[in-house]
GROMACS .gro file of C-alpha atoms in nm:
model
  357
    1MET     CA    1   9.648  10.272   3.629
    2ARG     CA    2   9.607   9.912   3.482
    3GLU     CA    3   9.478   9.686   3.759
    4TYR     CA    4   9.529   9.285   3.740
    5SER     CA    5   9.357   9.017   4.006
    6ILE     CA    6   9.634   8.721   4.031
    7ALA     CA    7   9.507   8.413   4.176
    8ALA     CA    8   9.798   8.267   4.332
    9ILE     CA    9   9.866   7.886   4.419
   10PRO     CA   10  10.154   7.811   4.585
   11ALA     CA   11  10.067   7.457   4.651
   12ASP     CA   12  10.346   7.219   4.741
   13GLY     CA   13  10.721   7.198   4.790
   14ILE     CA   14  10.888   7.473   4.672
   15GLY     CA   15  10.586   7.590   4.539
   16PRO     CA   16  10.526   7.827   4.821
   17GLU     CA   17  10.894   7.974   4.819
   18VAL     CA   18  10.910   8.069   4.458
   19ILE     CA   19  10.541   8.192   4.434
   20ALA     CA   20  10.626   8.419   4.722
   21ALA     CA   21  10.953   8.541   4.559
   22GLY     CA   22  10.744   8.633   4.218
   23VAL     CA   23  10.472   8.820   4.403
   24GLN     CA   24  10.789   9.036   4.581
   25VAL     CA   25  10.869   9.117   4.195
   26LEU     CA   26  10.570   9.167   4.089
   27GLU     CA   27  10.546   9.438   4.392
   28ALA     CA   28  10.864   9.593   4.253
   29LEU     CA   29  10.738   9.564   3.869
   30GLU     CA   30  10.426   9.768   4.057
   31LYS     CA   31  10.666  10.060   4.193
   32ARG     CA   32  10.872  10.064   3.908
   33MET     CA   33  10.645  10.086   3.660
   34GLY     CA   34  10.403  10.324   3.858
   35ASP     CA   35  10.075  10.280   3.609
   36VAL     CA   36   9.986   9.898   3.689
   37LYS     CA   37   9.891   9.744   4.008
   38PHE     CA   38   9.844   9.376   4.090
   39THR     CA   39   9.593   9.235   4.369
   40VAL     CA   40   9.737   8.904   4.414
   41LYS     CA   41   9.497   8.659   4.613
   42ASN     CA   42   9.657   8.318   4.809
   43PHE     CA   43   9.444   8.025   4.754
   44ASP     CA   44   9.585   7.740   5.025
   45TRP     CA   45   9.490   7.450   4.793
   46GLY     CA   46   9.717   7.143   4.713
   47SER     CA   47   9.869   6.807   4.908
   48ASP     CA   48   9.806   6.962   5.273
   49TYR     CA   49   9.413   7.094   5.197
   50TYR     CA   50   9.417   6.728   5.058
   51LYS     CA   51   9.521   6.576   5.376
   52LYS     CA   52   9.309   6.785   5.591
   53ASN     CA   53   8.971   6.740   5.324
   54GLY     CA   54   9.016   6.492   5.123
   55ILE     CA   55   8.998   6.679   4.793
   56MET     CA   56   9.282   6.935   4.659
   57MET     CA   57   9.058   7.196   4.589
   58PRO     CA   58   8.706   7.306   4.693
   59ALA     CA   59   8.407   7.151   4.488
   60ASP     CA   60   8.329   7.544   4.364
   61GLY     CA   61   8.756   7.593   4.325
   62LEU     CA   62   8.687   7.667   3.927
   63ALA     CA   63   8.421   7.930   4.022
   64GLN     CA   64   8.625   8.112   4.247
   65LEU     CA   65   8.903   8.133   4.013
   66LYS     CA   66   8.681   8.232   3.718
   67PRO     CA   67   8.681   8.590   3.820
   68PHE     CA   68   9.064   8.690   3.803
   69ASP     CA   69   9.289   8.796   3.539
   70ALA     CA   70   9.516   8.520   3.561
   71ILE     CA   71   9.679   8.237   3.780
   72TYR     CA   72   9.984   8.185   3.931
   73PHE     CA   73  10.050   7.845   4.035
   74GLY     CA   74  10.347   7.725   4.234
   75ALA     CA   75  10.389   7.331   4.206
   76VAL     CA   76  10.211   7.032   4.258
   77GLY     CA   77  10.295   6.672   4.431
   78ALA     CA   78  10.387   6.553   4.784
   79PRO     CA   79  10.576   6.198   4.894
   80ASP     CA   80  10.302   6.114   5.089
   81VAL     CA   81   9.984   6.150   4.815
   82PRO     CA   82   9.966   5.990   4.491
   83ASP     CA   83  10.078   6.119   4.223
   84HIS     CA   84   9.757   6.104   4.059
   85ILE     CA   85   9.577   6.204   4.328
   86THR     CA   86   9.775   6.586   4.336
   87LEU     CA   87   9.761   6.618   3.952
   88TRP     CA   88   9.376   6.476   3.886
   89GLY     CA   89   9.275   6.694   4.183
   90LEU     CA   90   9.400   7.017   4.138
   91ARG     CA   91   9.615   7.142   3.791
   92LEU     CA   92   9.456   6.915   3.551
   93PRO     CA   93   9.082   7.033   3.678
   94ILE     CA   94   9.208   7.397   3.618
   95CYS     CA   95   9.354   7.337   3.300
   96GLN     CA   96   9.065   7.129   3.107
   97GLY     CA   97   8.792   7.319   3.312
   98PHE     CA   98   8.941   7.647   3.205
   99ASP     CA   99   9.023   7.493   2.830
  100GLN     CA  100   9.343   7.600   2.853
  101TYR     CA  101   9.443   7.416   2.542
  102ALA     CA  102   9.760   7.573   2.463
  103ASN     CA  103  10.058   7.499   2.722
  104VAL     CA  104  10.367   7.702   2.573
  105ARG     CA  105  10.734   7.656   2.711
  106PRO     CA  106  10.967   7.875   2.612
  107THR     CA  107  11.352   7.765   2.646
  108LYS     CA  108  11.689   7.964   2.592
  109ILE     CA  109  11.995   7.940   2.751
  110LEU     CA  110  12.020   8.233   3.006
  111PRO     CA  111  12.369   8.452   3.032
  112GLY     CA  112  12.574   8.314   3.297
  113ILE     CA  113  12.431   7.952   3.285
  114THR     CA  114  12.658   7.690   3.164
  115PRO     CA  115  12.439   7.446   2.946
  116PRO     CA  116  12.532   7.070   2.960
  117LEU     CA  117  12.534   7.035   2.568
  118ARG     CA  118  12.911   7.065   2.440
  119ASN     CA  119  12.969   7.371   2.215
  120CYS     CA  120  12.657   7.504   2.300
  121LYS     CA  121  12.649   7.854   2.373
  122GLU     CA  122  12.383   8.155   2.439
  123GLY     CA  123  12.162   8.186   2.125
  124ASP     CA  124  12.216   7.836   1.997
  125LEU     CA  125  11.917   7.777   2.179
  126ASP     CA  126  11.618   7.947   2.181
  127TRP     CA  127  11.262   7.742   2.187
  128VAL     CA  128  10.934   7.761   2.239
  129ILE     CA  129  10.755   7.455   2.270
  130VAL     CA  130  10.371   7.455   2.235
  131ARG     CA  131  10.209   7.153   2.412
  132GLU     CA  132   9.859   7.041   2.327
  133ASN     CA  133   9.668   7.077   2.685
  134SER     CA  134   9.336   6.925   2.692
  135GLU     CA  135   9.333   6.592   2.510
  136GLY     CA  136   9.598   6.337   2.336
  137GLU     CA  137   9.759   6.097   2.576
  138TYR     CA  138   9.636   6.309   2.920
  139SER     CA  139   9.227   6.210   2.836
  140GLY     CA  140   9.174   6.078   3.113
  141HIS     CA  141   9.015   5.796   2.938
  142GLY     CA  142   9.013   5.411   3.029
  143GLY     CA  143   8.994   5.191   3.253
  144ARG     CA  144   9.099   4.878   3.487
  145ALA     CA  145   8.884   4.527   3.512
  146HIS     CA  146   9.005   4.221   3.697
  147LYS     CA  147   9.222   4.431   3.944
  148GLY     CA  148   9.471   4.230   4.132
  149LEU     CA  149   9.404   3.892   3.882
  150PRO     CA  150   9.659   3.718   3.654
  151GLU     CA  151   9.447   3.859   3.369
  152GLU     CA  152   9.384   4.192   3.491
  153VAL     CA  153   9.370   4.452   3.237
  154GLY     CA  154   9.451   4.869   3.229
  155THR     CA  155   9.365   5.047   2.919
  156GLU     CA  156   9.459   5.444   2.877
  157VAL     CA  157   9.293   5.576   2.567
  158ALA     CA  158   9.437   5.861   2.392
  159ILE     CA  159   9.182   6.092   2.253
  160PHE     CA  160   9.288   6.339   1.938
  161THR     CA  161   8.979   6.529   1.811
  162ARG     CA  162   8.975   6.722   1.485
  163VAL     CA  163   8.905   7.059   1.672
  164GLY     CA  164   9.118   6.966   1.907
  165VAL     CA  165   9.422   6.897   1.657
  166THR     CA  166   9.298   7.225   1.449
  167ARG     CA  167   9.335   7.443   1.717
  168ILE     CA  168   9.670   7.359   1.853
  169MET     CA  169   9.805   7.323   1.506
  170ARG     CA  170   9.712   7.683   1.412
  171TYR     CA  171   9.800   7.802   1.762
  172ALA     CA  172  10.160   7.720   1.680
  173PHE     CA  173  10.186   7.830   1.337
  174LYS     CA  174  10.073   8.153   1.470
  175LEU     CA  175  10.355   8.141   1.744
  176ALA     CA  176  10.617   8.048   1.476
  177GLN     CA  177  10.488   8.317   1.212
  178ALA     CA  178  10.546   8.545   1.523
  179ARG     CA  179  10.934   8.438   1.558
  180PRO     CA  180  11.205   8.621   1.374
  181ARG     CA  181  11.272   8.279   1.187
  182LYS     CA  182  10.928   8.175   1.113
  183LEU     CA  183  11.032   7.792   1.162
  184LEU     CA  184  10.817   7.514   1.283
  185THR     CA  185  10.869   7.156   1.392
  186VAL     CA  186  10.561   6.945   1.398
  187VAL     CA  187  10.646   6.624   1.656
  188THR     CA  188  10.459   6.322   1.563
  189LYS     CA  189  10.516   5.894   1.573
  190SER     CA  190  10.266   5.848   1.318
  191ASN     CA  191  10.488   5.550   1.251
  192ALA     CA  192  10.372   5.327   1.519
  193GLN     CA  193  10.053   5.479   1.636
  194ARG     CA  194   9.834   5.466   1.307
  195HIS     CA  195   9.524   5.640   1.379
  196GLY     CA  196   9.547   5.952   1.587
  197MET     CA  197   9.892   6.041   1.490
  198VAL     CA  198   9.811   6.008   1.145
  199MET     CA  199   9.539   6.278   1.161
  200TRP     CA  200   9.772   6.449   1.346
  201ASP     CA  201  10.020   6.498   1.062
  202GLU     CA  202   9.743   6.532   0.807
  203ILE     CA  203   9.557   6.804   1.010
  204ALA     CA  204   9.937   6.969   1.058
  205ALA     CA  205  10.003   6.969   0.669
  206GLU     CA  206   9.592   7.128   0.609
  207VAL     CA  207   9.669   7.389   0.879
  208ALA     CA  208  10.047   7.482   0.710
  209GLN     CA  209   9.802   7.591   0.356
  210GLU     CA  210   9.706   7.895   0.569
  211PHE     CA  211  10.090   7.976   0.675
  212PRO     CA  212  10.294   7.997   0.340
  213ASP     CA  213  10.569   8.216   0.513
  214VAL     CA  214  10.608   7.940   0.821
  215THR     CA  215  10.860   7.684   0.709
  216TRP     CA  216  10.782   7.378   0.860
  217ASP     CA  217  10.903   6.990   0.907
  218LYS     CA  218  10.795   6.702   1.120
  219MET     CA  219  10.999   6.493   1.309
  220LEU     CA  220  10.933   6.161   1.520
  221VAL     CA  221  10.947   6.210   1.873
  222ASP     CA  222  11.251   5.948   1.930
  223ALA     CA  223  11.427   6.146   1.644
  224MET     CA  224  11.359   6.436   1.831
  225THR     CA  225  11.546   6.384   2.117
  226VAL     CA  226  11.849   6.337   1.909
  227ARG     CA  227  11.793   6.692   1.712
  228MET     CA  228  11.726   6.844   2.028
  229THR     CA  229  12.075   6.743   2.181
  230LEU     CA  230  12.272   6.757   1.878
  231LYS     CA  231  12.149   6.998   1.650
  232PRO     CA  232  12.006   7.264   1.855
  233GLN     CA  233  12.053   7.553   1.653
  234SER     CA  234  11.774   7.394   1.380
  235LEU     CA  235  11.507   7.455   1.583
  236ASP     CA  236  11.268   7.711   1.710
  237THR     CA  237  10.893   7.656   1.732
  238ILE     CA  238  10.806   7.331   1.835
  239VAL     CA  239  10.440   7.207   1.887
  240ALA     CA  240  10.365   6.768   2.026
  241THR     CA  241  10.095   6.625   2.163
  242ASN     CA  242  10.030   6.622   2.560
  243LEU     CA  243  10.255   6.358   2.684
  244HIS     CA  244  10.515   6.391   2.360
  245ALA     CA  245  10.610   6.814   2.492
  246ASP     CA  246  10.547   6.684   2.844
  247ILE     CA  247  10.863   6.507   2.818
  248LEU     CA  248  11.047   6.701   2.539
  249SER     CA  249  10.979   7.009   2.742
  250ASP     CA  250  11.181   6.881   3.032
  251LEU     CA  251  11.436   6.731   2.828
  252ALA     CA  252  11.484   7.149   2.687
  253GLY     CA  253  11.512   7.285   3.036
  254ALA     CA  254  11.772   7.049   3.107
  255LEU     CA  255  11.977   7.118   2.748
  256ALA     CA  256  11.944   7.452   2.870
  257GLY     CA  257  12.086   7.423   3.189
  258SER     CA  258  11.806   7.334   3.434
  259LEU     CA  259  11.444   7.290   3.524
  260GLY     CA  260  11.501   7.560   3.771
  261VAL     CA  261  11.504   7.815   3.511
  262ALA     CA  262  11.218   7.705   3.273
  263PRO     CA  263  10.844   7.854   3.271
  264THR     CA  264  10.512   7.763   3.134
  265GLY     CA  265  10.173   7.919   3.059
  266ASN     CA  266   9.905   7.734   3.062
  267ILE     CA  267   9.665   7.957   2.809
  268ASP     CA  268   9.310   7.975   2.681
  269PRO     CA  269   9.377   8.150   2.365
  270GLU     CA  270   9.013   8.297   2.277
  271ARG     CA  271   9.046   8.458   2.693
  272ARG     CA  272   8.737   8.313   2.741
  273PHE     CA  273   8.909   8.200   3.138
  274PRO     CA  274   9.184   8.295   3.315
  275SER     CA  275   9.541   8.138   3.210
  276MET     CA  276   9.744   7.960   3.434
  277PHE     CA  277  10.118   8.043   3.499
  278GLU     CA  278  10.353   7.793   3.649
  279PRO     CA  279  10.740   7.730   3.648
  280ILE     CA  280  10.795   7.351   3.539
  281HIS     CA  281  11.018   7.227   3.819
  282GLY     CA  282  10.762   7.093   4.034
  283SER     CA  283  10.726   7.069   4.406
  284ALA     CA  284  11.097   6.940   4.466
  285PHE     CA  285  11.034   6.812   4.827
  286ASP     CA  286  11.423   6.746   4.858
  287ILE     CA  287  11.491   7.109   4.869
  288THR     CA  288  11.186   7.249   5.002
  289GLY     CA  289  11.238   7.464   5.318
  290LYS     CA  290  11.654   7.477   5.251
  291GLY     CA  291  11.626   7.834   5.101
  292ILE     CA  292  11.812   7.770   4.775
  293ALA     CA  293  11.513   7.666   4.529
  294ASN     CA  294  11.570   7.915   4.232
  295PRO     CA  295  11.316   8.168   4.123
  296VAL     CA  296  11.442   8.232   3.849
  297ALA     CA  297  11.134   7.997   3.672
  298SER     CA  298  10.908   8.183   3.888
  299PHE     CA  299  11.028   8.499   3.744
  300TRP     CA  300  11.005   8.407   3.393
  301THR     CA  301  10.674   8.246   3.453
  302ALA     CA  302  10.545   8.628   3.573
  303ALA     CA  303  10.696   8.754   3.267
  304GLN     CA  304  10.500   8.505   3.048
  305MET     CA  305  10.168   8.597   3.261
  306LEU     CA  306  10.293   8.961   3.229
  307ASP     CA  307  10.280   8.961   2.819
  308HIS     CA  308   9.970   8.780   2.809
  309LEU     CA  309   9.819   9.009   3.012
  310GLY     CA  310   9.933   9.297   2.752
  311GLU     CA  311  10.170   9.441   3.010
  312ALA     CA  312  10.486   9.402   2.758
  313ASP     CA  313  10.713   9.686   2.917
  314ALA     CA  314  10.690   9.491   3.229
  315SER     CA  315  10.750   9.172   3.137
  316ALA     CA  316  11.074   9.309   2.921
  317ARG     CA  317  11.191   9.486   3.206
  318LEU     CA  318  11.164   9.156   3.428
  319MET     CA  319  11.338   8.959   3.161
  320ARG     CA  320  11.618   9.202   3.121
  321ALA     CA  321  11.653   9.206   3.504
  322VAL     CA  322  11.690   8.807   3.518
  323GLU     CA  323  11.948   8.827   3.250
  324LYS     CA  324  12.153   9.100   3.434
  325VAL     CA  325  12.155   8.922   3.756
  326CYS     CA  326  12.221   8.595   3.608
  327ALA     CA  327  12.509   8.694   3.385
  328ALA     CA  328  12.643   8.878   3.723
  329GLY     CA  329  12.686   8.529   3.832
  330ILE     CA  330  12.423   8.526   4.154
  331LEU     CA  331  12.283   8.213   4.093
  332THR     CA  332  12.156   7.921   4.275
  333PRO     CA  333  12.313   7.550   4.315
  334ASP     CA  334  12.114   7.404   4.046
  335VAL     CA  335  12.300   7.603   3.827
  336GLY     CA  336  12.617   7.590   3.953
  337GLY     CA  337  12.608   7.874   4.220
  338THR     CA  338  12.555   7.951   4.556
  339ALA     CA  339  12.310   8.201   4.606
  340ASN     CA  340  11.988   8.123   4.809
  341THR     CA  341  11.648   8.212   4.686
  342LYS     CA  342  11.676   8.519   4.888
  343GLN     CA  343  11.945   8.646   4.749
  344VAL     CA  344  11.846   8.580   4.380
  345THR     CA  345  11.514   8.740   4.454
  346ASP     CA  346  11.690   9.083   4.608
  347ALA     CA  347  11.933   9.102   4.316
  348VAL     CA  348  11.659   9.098   4.045
  349ILE     CA  349  11.446   9.316   4.246
  350ASP     CA  350  11.754   9.594   4.272
  351ALA     CA  351  11.801   9.521   3.849
  352ILE     CA  352  11.430   9.662   3.839
  353HIS     CA  353  11.520   9.959   4.014
  354SER     CA  354  11.839   9.977   3.830
  355SER     CA  355  11.807  10.281   3.582
  356ASN     CA  356  12.028  10.131   3.347
  357ILE     CA  357  11.717   9.838   3.299
   0.00000   0.00000   0.00000
């Protein structure tokens, strides 16, 4: 019996709803597979915790999380708590504290979901976006001076290091090498950002020499949005900076039909610390408590987590179950269906136990 300890942080908005659904699916996989066990411990950190305690998580939060095999994260953000507090108080300290420098966001059109793109069908859009997750535009360096005065100044310093850029490039090239098309697109903005981004380009070319079997090209980030929209078939694996990939991956999710189905993994490739897996849809307070949140992103996120843990068979079974349910039209309203969270979850659980999955 292979046993894994999972730290669940449902956090804010629809986070608790979709993480609860995801835990149900993990329990179903336990029963169906028979040789794997997941022990899940919930942590009540987030905006409600902040309102009570003045902090998003305890000071020893990272120490509490470190012994776990993986972290299953819901969503962070609340209307009555400033965004910079929620982000820098919970999610980013975990990502940076555990050096989860590779943010990996797969995107594809699932069966039964109609994408907004004209003449784009299943198979035409099947990407993995690799986001540098430890530095760049989200380094947290900068400051404000002369607050409130006409001459007030705010600086936001993007930091690119040779170590940071090299390791994310190498990760992206390895990932592209492992995919059937062996195709990588490096996103940049070196025409306008002539220091960090020029270094980004130079390191991409250096690392490319290590992977002669990978075909790669380079795109300015603004032109990339056009290519994603008009020529999705021309893309496969994509690597971009912290900010650029953050934006492009939301566009990718929308082009595939909904952010409600999009997953992500915050990976420490060296496995020194637990990696963290989360749906990218955010806290979505407009539908919180209505029972209609799309749990597919949390299921796909769980599949990513299973792959990372080495449970490829369980991951594949979960994704086959998700695709079967979507193909059958059991969908939440965000992707044109009428089902609620529970109905989708129950259908996926039934499919996991099905003999033909």
